[in-house]
Coordinates of C-alpha atoms in Angstrom, one line a residue:
M2 CA -18.2 -95.0 -58.3
A3 CA -14.3 -95.9 -57.7
T4 CA -13.1 -99.3 -56.4
H5 CA -9.8 -99.5 -55.0
P6 CA -7.3 -101.3 -56.5
Q7 CA -6.5 -103.6 -53.7
T8 CA -10.1 -104.4 -52.2
L9 CA -10.2 -107.7 -54.8
T10 CA -7.1 -108.9 -53.8
S11 CA -8.3 -107.9 -49.8
A12 CA -11.4 -109.4 -49.9
A13 CA -10.7 -112.4 -51.3
S14 CA -7.9 -113.4 -48.5
L15 CA -10.5 -112.2 -45.9
I16 CA -13.1 -114.3 -47.2
E17 CA -10.8 -117.1 -47.7
R18 CA -9.7 -116.3 -44.1
F19 CA -13.6 -117.3 -42.9
E20 CA -15.1 -119.5 -45.4
G21 CA -11.7 -121.8 -45.3
I22 CA -10.7 -124.0 -48.8
E23 CA -12.1 -127.0 -49.6
E24 CA -10.8 -128.3 -52.7
E25 CA -12.9 -131.5 -52.6
A26 CA -17.0 -130.6 -53.2
Y27 CA -18.6 -131.0 -49.8
L28 CA -22.4 -130.5 -48.5
D29 CA -23.4 -127.0 -46.9
P30 CA -25.8 -127.1 -43.5
I31 CA -28.4 -127.3 -46.1
G32 CA -27.5 -129.7 -48.5
V33 CA -26.2 -127.5 -51.5
P34 CA -23.3 -129.3 -52.7
T35 CA -20.2 -126.5 -52.0
I36 CA -16.8 -126.1 -53.2
C37 CA -13.9 -123.4 -52.4
A38 CA -14.4 -120.6 -50.4
G39 CA -18.5 -121.1 -50.2
I40 CA -18.6 -121.3 -54.2
T41 CA -22.3 -123.5 -54.9
R42 CA -22.1 -122.0 -58.4
Y43 CA -19.0 -121.8 -60.9
P44 CA -18.6 -118.1 -62.7
S45 CA -20.2 -120.2 -65.7
G46 CA -23.0 -120.5 -63.5
D47 CA -22.9 -124.3 -63.6
P48 CA -23.8 -125.7 -60.6
V49 CA -21.1 -128.0 -58.3
R50 CA -21.2 -131.3 -58.3
M51 CA -20.6 -133.4 -55.4
G52 CA -17.8 -134.8 -56.9
D53 CA -15.5 -131.9 -58.4
V54 CA -12.1 -130.9 -57.2
C55 CA -10.3 -127.8 -57.8
D56 CA -6.7 -126.4 -56.6
A57 CA -5.9 -123.6 -53.8
R58 CA -5.2 -121.3 -56.8
I59 CA -8.3 -122.5 -59.1
C60 CA -10.7 -121.7 -56.2
R61 CA -8.5 -118.0 -55.7
T62 CA -9.3 -116.9 -59.5
M63 CA -12.7 -118.0 -59.0
L64 CA -13.4 -116.7 -56.1
E65 CA -11.9 -113.4 -57.4
D66 CA -13.5 -113.8 -61.3
L67 CA -17.2 -113.9 -59.1
L68 CA -16.9 -111.2 -56.2
S69 CA -15.6 -108.7 -59.8
K70 CA -18.9 -109.6 -62.0
Q71 CA -21.7 -110.3 -59.6
Y72 CA -20.6 -108.6 -56.3
I73 CA -18.8 -105.7 -56.8
P74 CA -21.1 -103.4 -59.2
V75 CA -24.2 -104.1 -56.9
L76 CA -21.5 -102.5 -54.2
E77 CA -20.4 -100.3 -56.3
T78 CA -24.0 -98.9 -56.1
I79 CA -23.7 -97.7 -51.8
P80 CA -24.1 -94.6 -51.2
G81 CA -20.1 -93.4 -50.5
W82 CA -18.8 -96.7 -51.9
G83 CA -16.1 -94.6 -53.6
A84 CA -15.1 -92.5 -50.3
F85 CA -13.7 -95.8 -48.8
G86 CA -10.3 -97.6 -48.9
A87 CA -8.9 -100.9 -49.5
R88 CA -10.1 -101.6 -45.4
R89 CA -14.0 -100.9 -45.5
Q90 CA -14.6 -102.1 -49.5
A91 CA -13.8 -105.5 -48.1
V92 CA -15.3 -105.7 -45.2
L93 CA -18.5 -104.7 -47.7
L94 CA -17.4 -107.3 -50.1
S95 CA -17.1 -109.9 -47.3
F96 CA -20.7 -109.3 -45.9
A97 CA -22.2 -109.7 -49.1
W98 CA -20.7 -112.9 -49.3
N99 CA -22.4 -114.1 -46.6
L100 CA -24.8 -112.2 -46.8
G101 CA -25.7 -111.4 -50.2
A102 CA -24.7 -108.7 -52.9
K103 CA -28.3 -106.9 -52.7
F104 CA -28.1 -106.8 -48.8
Y105 CA -27.9 -102.7 -48.8
G106 CA -32.2 -101.5 -48.7
A107 CA -33.2 -105.0 -48.7
P108 CA -35.3 -106.2 -46.2
G109 CA -33.9 -107.0 -42.5
F110 CA -30.9 -105.2 -43.4
E111 CA -32.2 -101.7 -41.8
T112 CA -29.8 -101.2 -39.6
I113 CA -26.8 -101.6 -41.7
T114 CA -28.8 -99.6 -44.4
G115 CA -28.5 -96.6 -42.2
V116 CA -25.5 -96.6 -41.6
L117 CA -23.8 -96.6 -44.3
R118 CA -27.2 -93.8 -46.1
D119 CA -26.8 -91.7 -43.2
G120 CA -22.3 -91.8 -42.8
A121 CA -22.2 -90.9 -47.0
R122 CA -23.4 -87.3 -46.0
R123 CA -22.2 -87.6 -41.7
P124 CA -19.1 -89.9 -41.7
E125 CA -18.8 -90.0 -38.2
V126 CA -22.3 -92.4 -38.2
Y127 CA -19.8 -95.0 -39.4
Q128 CA -18.6 -95.6 -36.3
Q129 CA -21.6 -97.1 -35.6
M130 CA -20.7 -99.8 -38.4
A131 CA -18.6 -102.6 -35.4
Q132 CA -22.7 -102.7 -33.8
A133 CA -24.4 -103.5 -36.8
L134 CA -22.3 -105.7 -38.2
A135 CA -22.9 -107.5 -34.7
L136 CA -27.1 -108.0 -35.8
Y137 CA -26.1 -110.4 -38.3
V138 CA -24.9 -112.9 -36.3
K139 CA -27.3 -115.6 -36.4
A140 CA -28.2 -118.5 -38.8
G141 CA -31.8 -120.6 -38.4
G142 CA -32.5 -118.5 -35.7
R143 CA -29.4 -119.4 -33.6
T144 CA -26.0 -117.1 -33.1
L145 CA -23.4 -119.2 -34.2
P146 CA -19.8 -118.6 -32.3
G147 CA -18.3 -118.4 -36.3
L148 CA -20.3 -115.5 -37.3
V149 CA -19.4 -113.4 -34.6
E150 CA -16.0 -114.0 -35.0
R151 CA -16.4 -113.4 -38.1
R152 CA -18.7 -110.1 -37.6
R153 CA -15.5 -108.8 -34.9
Q154 CA -13.2 -109.3 -37.2
E155 CA -14.7 -107.4 -39.9
A156 CA -15.8 -104.3 -37.5
E157 CA -12.1 -104.3 -36.8
L158 CA -10.5 -104.1 -40.3
W159 CA -13.8 -101.3 -40.7
N160 CA -13.0 -99.9 -37.9
Q161 CA -8.7 -98.7 -39.0
E162 CA -9.9 -96.6 -41.8
D163 CA -12.0 -94.5 -39.1
S164 CA -10.4 -91.0 -38.8
G165 CA -12.2 -90.3 -36.0
T166 CA -14.1 -86.8 -34.8
M167 CA -11.2 -83.7 -35.3
K168 CA -10.6 -80.7 -33.5
F169 CA -9.2 -77.5 -35.4
I170 CA -8.4 -74.9 -33.7
A171 CA -8.0 -71.1 -36.1
Q172 CA -5.1 -69.7 -35.4
Q173 CA -6.6 -65.9 -37.0
D174 CA -10.2 -64.4 -37.5
T175 CA -10.5 -66.5 -40.8
L176 CA -13.6 -67.5 -42.8
L177 CA -15.9 -71.4 -44.2
K178 CA -16.4 -71.2 -47.6
K179 CA -18.3 -72.6 -50.0
A180 CA -15.8 -72.5 -53.3
P181 CA -11.7 -72.9 -52.1
I182 CA -11.2 -68.8 -53.2
D183 CA -10.5 -65.8 -51.9
G184 CA -13.5 -64.3 -49.6
R185 CA -14.0 -61.3 -51.5
Y186 CA -15.7 -63.3 -54.7
L187 CA -17.8 -64.6 -52.0
S188 CA -21.7 -63.5 -51.6
E189 CA -22.1 -63.2 -47.9
A190 CA -24.1 -66.4 -48.1
G191 CA -21.4 -68.6 -49.1
K192 CA -19.2 -67.7 -46.2
Y193 CA -19.1 -67.9 -42.7
P194 CA -16.6 -66.1 -40.6
I195 CA -15.3 -68.0 -37.6
S196 CA -13.3 -66.1 -34.7
K197 CA -9.4 -67.1 -33.5
G198 CA -9.6 -69.5 -31.6
A199 CA -12.9 -70.7 -32.0
M200 CA -12.4 -75.1 -32.0
L201 CA -14.6 -76.8 -35.0
A202 CA -15.0 -80.7 -35.2
V203 CA -14.3 -82.4 -38.3
S204 CA -15.4 -86.1 -38.9
R205 CA -13.8 -85.9 -42.4
V206 CA -10.6 -83.9 -44.5
E207 CA -10.3 -83.8 -47.8
E208 CA -7.2 -82.4 -49.7
I209 CA -7.8 -80.0 -52.8
P210 CA -4.3 -80.5 -54.2
A211 CA -2.0 -77.8 -55.3
D212 CA -4.2 -75.2 -52.6
S213 CA -3.6 -74.7 -49.5
H214 CA -7.6 -74.9 -49.2
V215 CA -9.1 -77.9 -47.4
W216 CA -12.5 -79.1 -48.0
F217 CA -14.2 -79.9 -43.7
T218 CA -16.9 -82.1 -43.3
L219 CA -18.7 -80.7 -40.1
N220 CA -20.0 -83.2 -37.3
G221 CA -23.1 -83.7 -37.1
E222 CA -24.3 -81.4 -39.4
G223 CA -22.8 -82.7 -42.5
E224 CA -22.2 -79.4 -43.9
R225 CA -19.2 -78.9 -46.5
W226 CA -16.9 -75.9 -46.1
A227 CA -13.8 -74.8 -47.7
A228 CA -11.2 -73.5 -45.3
Y229 CA -7.9 -72.5 -45.4
M230 CA -5.4 -74.6 -43.6
P231 CA -2.8 -72.0 -42.4
H232 CA -5.1 -70.2 -40.6
W233 CA -5.6 -73.8 -38.3
L234 CA -4.0 -76.3 -36.3
E235 CA -5.2 -79.7 -35.1
E236 CA -5.6 -79.4 -31.1
Q237 CA -3.5 -83.0 -30.7
A238 CA -1.1 -81.5 -33.1
K239 CA 2.1 -81.4 -31.0
P240 CA 5.9 -81.9 -31.8
A241 CA 7.9 -84.6 -31.0
P242 CA 10.2 -84.3 -28.1
Q243 CA 12.9 -86.4 -30.0
K244 CA 12.4 -88.6 -33.5
P245 CA 10.0 -91.2 -33.1
A246 CA 11.4 -95.3 -33.1
S247 CA 8.4 -96.2 -34.8
V248 CA 5.2 -94.7 -36.2
N249 CA 1.7 -95.3 -35.3
W250 CA 0.4 -94.3 -38.5
S251 CA -3.4 -94.9 -37.0
D252 CA -3.0 -92.3 -34.1
F253 CA -2.9 -88.4 -36.3
A254 CA -1.5 -87.1 -33.5
A255 CA 1.4 -89.5 -33.7
P256 CA 4.6 -88.3 -34.7
A257 CA 6.2 -88.9 -38.3
G258 CA 9.2 -86.7 -37.3
K259 CA 10.7 -84.4 -34.9
Y260 CA 8.7 -81.8 -36.0
I261 CA 5.7 -83.5 -37.9
T262 CA 2.8 -85.2 -37.3
V263 CA 0.9 -88.1 -39.0
G264 CA -2.1 -86.4 -38.8
E265 CA -0.4 -83.7 -41.4
V266 CA 1.9 -86.3 -43.0
L267 CA -2.0 -88.7 -44.1
Q268 CA -3.9 -85.1 -43.7
Y269 CA -6.5 -86.2 -41.8
D270 CA -7.2 -89.4 -44.2
A271 CA -7.1 -92.9 -42.6
R272 CA -7.4 -94.8 -45.4
R273 CA -3.4 -93.1 -46.4
K274 CA -2.1 -95.3 -43.8
P275 CA 1.3 -96.7 -45.6
A276 CA 1.9 -100.6 -45.4
S277 CA 4.4 -101.2 -42.6
G278 CA 8.0 -101.5 -44.2
S279 CA 6.4 -100.7 -48.1
A280 CA 8.4 -98.4 -50.2
E281 CA 6.3 -95.7 -49.5
E282 CA 6.8 -95.8 -46.2
K283 CA 10.6 -95.5 -46.5
A284 CA 10.0 -92.4 -48.7
I285 CA 7.3 -90.7 -46.2
L286 CA 10.5 -90.8 -43.3
A287 CA 12.9 -89.6 -45.2
I288 CA 11.1 -86.6 -46.1
C289 CA 10.1 -86.0 -42.9
K290 CA 14.0 -86.1 -41.7
E291 CA 14.0 -83.3 -44.4
F292 CA 11.3 -81.8 -43.6
D293 CA 12.6 -81.5 -39.6
A294 CA 16.3 -80.6 -40.9
I295 CA 14.3 -77.3 -42.8
R296 CA 12.6 -77.0 -39.7
E297 CA 15.4 -76.4 -37.3
A298 CA 17.8 -74.5 -39.8
W299 CA 14.6 -72.4 -40.3
S300 CA 14.0 -72.6 -36.8
G301 CA 10.7 -71.9 -37.3
P302 CA 7.1 -73.4 -37.3
L303 CA 6.2 -75.1 -40.2
G304 CA 2.9 -76.3 -41.5
V305 CA 2.0 -79.0 -44.4
T306 CA -0.7 -78.9 -46.6
S307 CA -0.4 -81.5 -48.6
G308 CA 1.3 -85.1 -48.0
Y309 CA 1.4 -88.4 -49.2
R310 CA -1.8 -89.4 -51.9
P311 CA -1.7 -93.0 -52.5
E312 CA -3.5 -93.5 -55.4
P313 CA -6.9 -93.7 -56.1
I314 CA -7.0 -90.5 -54.1
N315 CA -4.9 -88.7 -55.6
S316 CA -7.5 -89.1 -58.8
Q317 CA -10.4 -88.4 -57.2
V318 CA -9.2 -85.4 -55.7
G319 CA -7.9 -84.1 -59.0
G320 CA -4.4 -85.0 -58.2
V321 CA -1.7 -85.5 -61.5
P322 CA -1.5 -88.6 -62.4
G323 CA 2.7 -90.2 -61.3
S324 CA 3.0 -87.1 -58.5
Y325 CA 5.7 -87.6 -56.5
H326 CA 2.7 -87.2 -54.0
V327 CA 2.0 -90.6 -54.4
K328 CA 5.1 -92.5 -53.8
G329 CA 5.4 -90.8 -50.4
M330 CA 8.4 -88.2 -51.6
A331 CA 6.6 -84.6 -51.6
L332 CA 5.5 -82.5 -49.1
D333 CA 3.9 -79.1 -49.7
I334 CA 4.5 -76.7 -46.1
Y335 CA 4.6 -73.0 -45.8
P336 CA 5.9 -71.3 -42.7
I337 CA 3.8 -70.7 -39.7
G338 CA 3.5 -66.8 -38.9
E339 CA 6.2 -65.7 -41.1
S340 CA 6.1 -64.7 -45.0
L341 CA 5.7 -67.3 -47.3
Q342 CA 7.7 -65.2 -50.0
K343 CA 10.7 -64.7 -47.5
F344 CA 10.9 -68.3 -47.0
H345 CA 10.6 -68.8 -50.9
Q346 CA 13.6 -67.1 -51.2
W347 CA 15.5 -68.8 -48.0
L348 CA 14.7 -72.2 -49.1
V349 CA 15.3 -72.8 -52.9
Q350 CA 18.9 -72.0 -52.4
R351 CA 19.1 -75.2 -49.7
W352 CA 16.8 -78.0 -51.7
S353 CA 18.2 -79.8 -53.7
G354 CA 15.3 -81.8 -55.3
G355 CA 11.9 -80.8 -57.3
Y356 CA 10.7 -77.1 -56.4
G357 CA 7.2 -75.9 -56.6
D358 CA 6.2 -72.4 -56.4
G359 CA 2.9 -72.3 -54.5
R360 CA 3.5 -68.4 -53.1
P361 CA 0.1 -68.0 -55.2
K362 CA -2.0 -71.1 -53.3
G363 CA -0.4 -70.4 -50.4
F364 CA 2.6 -73.4 -50.4
I365 CA 6.4 -74.9 -51.5
H366 CA 5.8 -77.9 -52.9
I367 CA 9.2 -80.1 -52.2
D368 CA 10.4 -83.7 -53.1
T369 CA 13.1 -86.0 -52.7
R370 CA 13.3 -86.9 -56.7
N371 CA 17.2 -87.6 -58.3
G372 CA 18.1 -87.9 -54.3
G373 CA 17.4 -84.2 -53.2
K374 CA 17.6 -83.3 -49.8
F375 CA 17.8 -80.3 -48.1
C376 CA 21.4 -78.8 -47.4
P377 CA 21.8 -75.8 -44.8
R378 CA 23.7 -74.2 -46.7
A379 CA 23.1 -71.4 -49.6
G380 CA 23.9 -72.0 -53.2
V381 CA 22.1 -75.3 -54.2
S382 CA 19.9 -75.6 -57.3
P383 CA 16.5 -77.3 -57.1
A384 CA 16.6 -80.5 -59.7
A385 CA 13.1 -79.0 -61.2
V386 CA 12.0 -75.6 -60.7
W387 CA 7.9 -75.1 -62.0
D388 CA 5.2 -72.9 -61.1
Y389 CA 1.3 -73.8 -59.4

């Protein structure tokens, strides 16, 4: 299973925060020579000896080497590992560094094993991880305050990737489907009718690139169904009275612009949160500003089927390498309750960036390449045009 490219660095920093960095060998509480961030054997396999000295830079290199060769290959066998972002993978590496790489499925680790096993099928179970981590705070039969604090911080980092339980309301009669295709081509067993106004509790949303369908994992059941996103509205999605001064990327209901929410930009996936002040965050805010301008000129509500899609998520869901979605510079949008054909004819004359005609699949792609932006008056041409 895939390991996030930022996991190794994040895990090493987390471990060094908890373990500290000792540049001279010392005896640990049970008398084993130890150095750096708790290293007792070097990557070569040689034991640490009293008198050994190592600077912080080499300590970090050895720690990352040990994690990549001896820990990550073991943890990659944990169910659901590839669906975690860098934060959750770093937490599990920190836990493994403290208590052993082979903890999953081992005696004494039944609780955390159960959360990981069951959460892979029913993501809402991952919300129990904080309680599970809090069980592993003893050494020699004694509760250690340092371990209590370590588990607390690990749980806090874990929860930063918690998407929570999302509620989606059907805006019209629609279908849940076993495949993201026209319901006419599915058997009765392959589709489930949903009436307008019905609400679904969803524990995971998975984007399908270049498509207006998404995968819903239903809360409490673990069933995975394709849903046509223009037929659904997230319960808390509301326009902001004005553009927010700053964005709370941890709250899907929070505004990312005047007419677009964090949930729409991130497609309800907490792993996608951009780093504060990053180039990606700036690009996202820029295209959200253009979205607001389009929305006001169109004078009608717009929906979003795809937004920011960082790697490795982009590759995992089948996105195009180098996509402008990876850079935070693209949105796939559609008019709510209006003709997509009419919207296309109106917008293609007013958008100067990249323009993807996805009408057969229910959306229009826009990106801000070459300084692309919305122009209120018709007459501009997109920097690039293609069909889906």
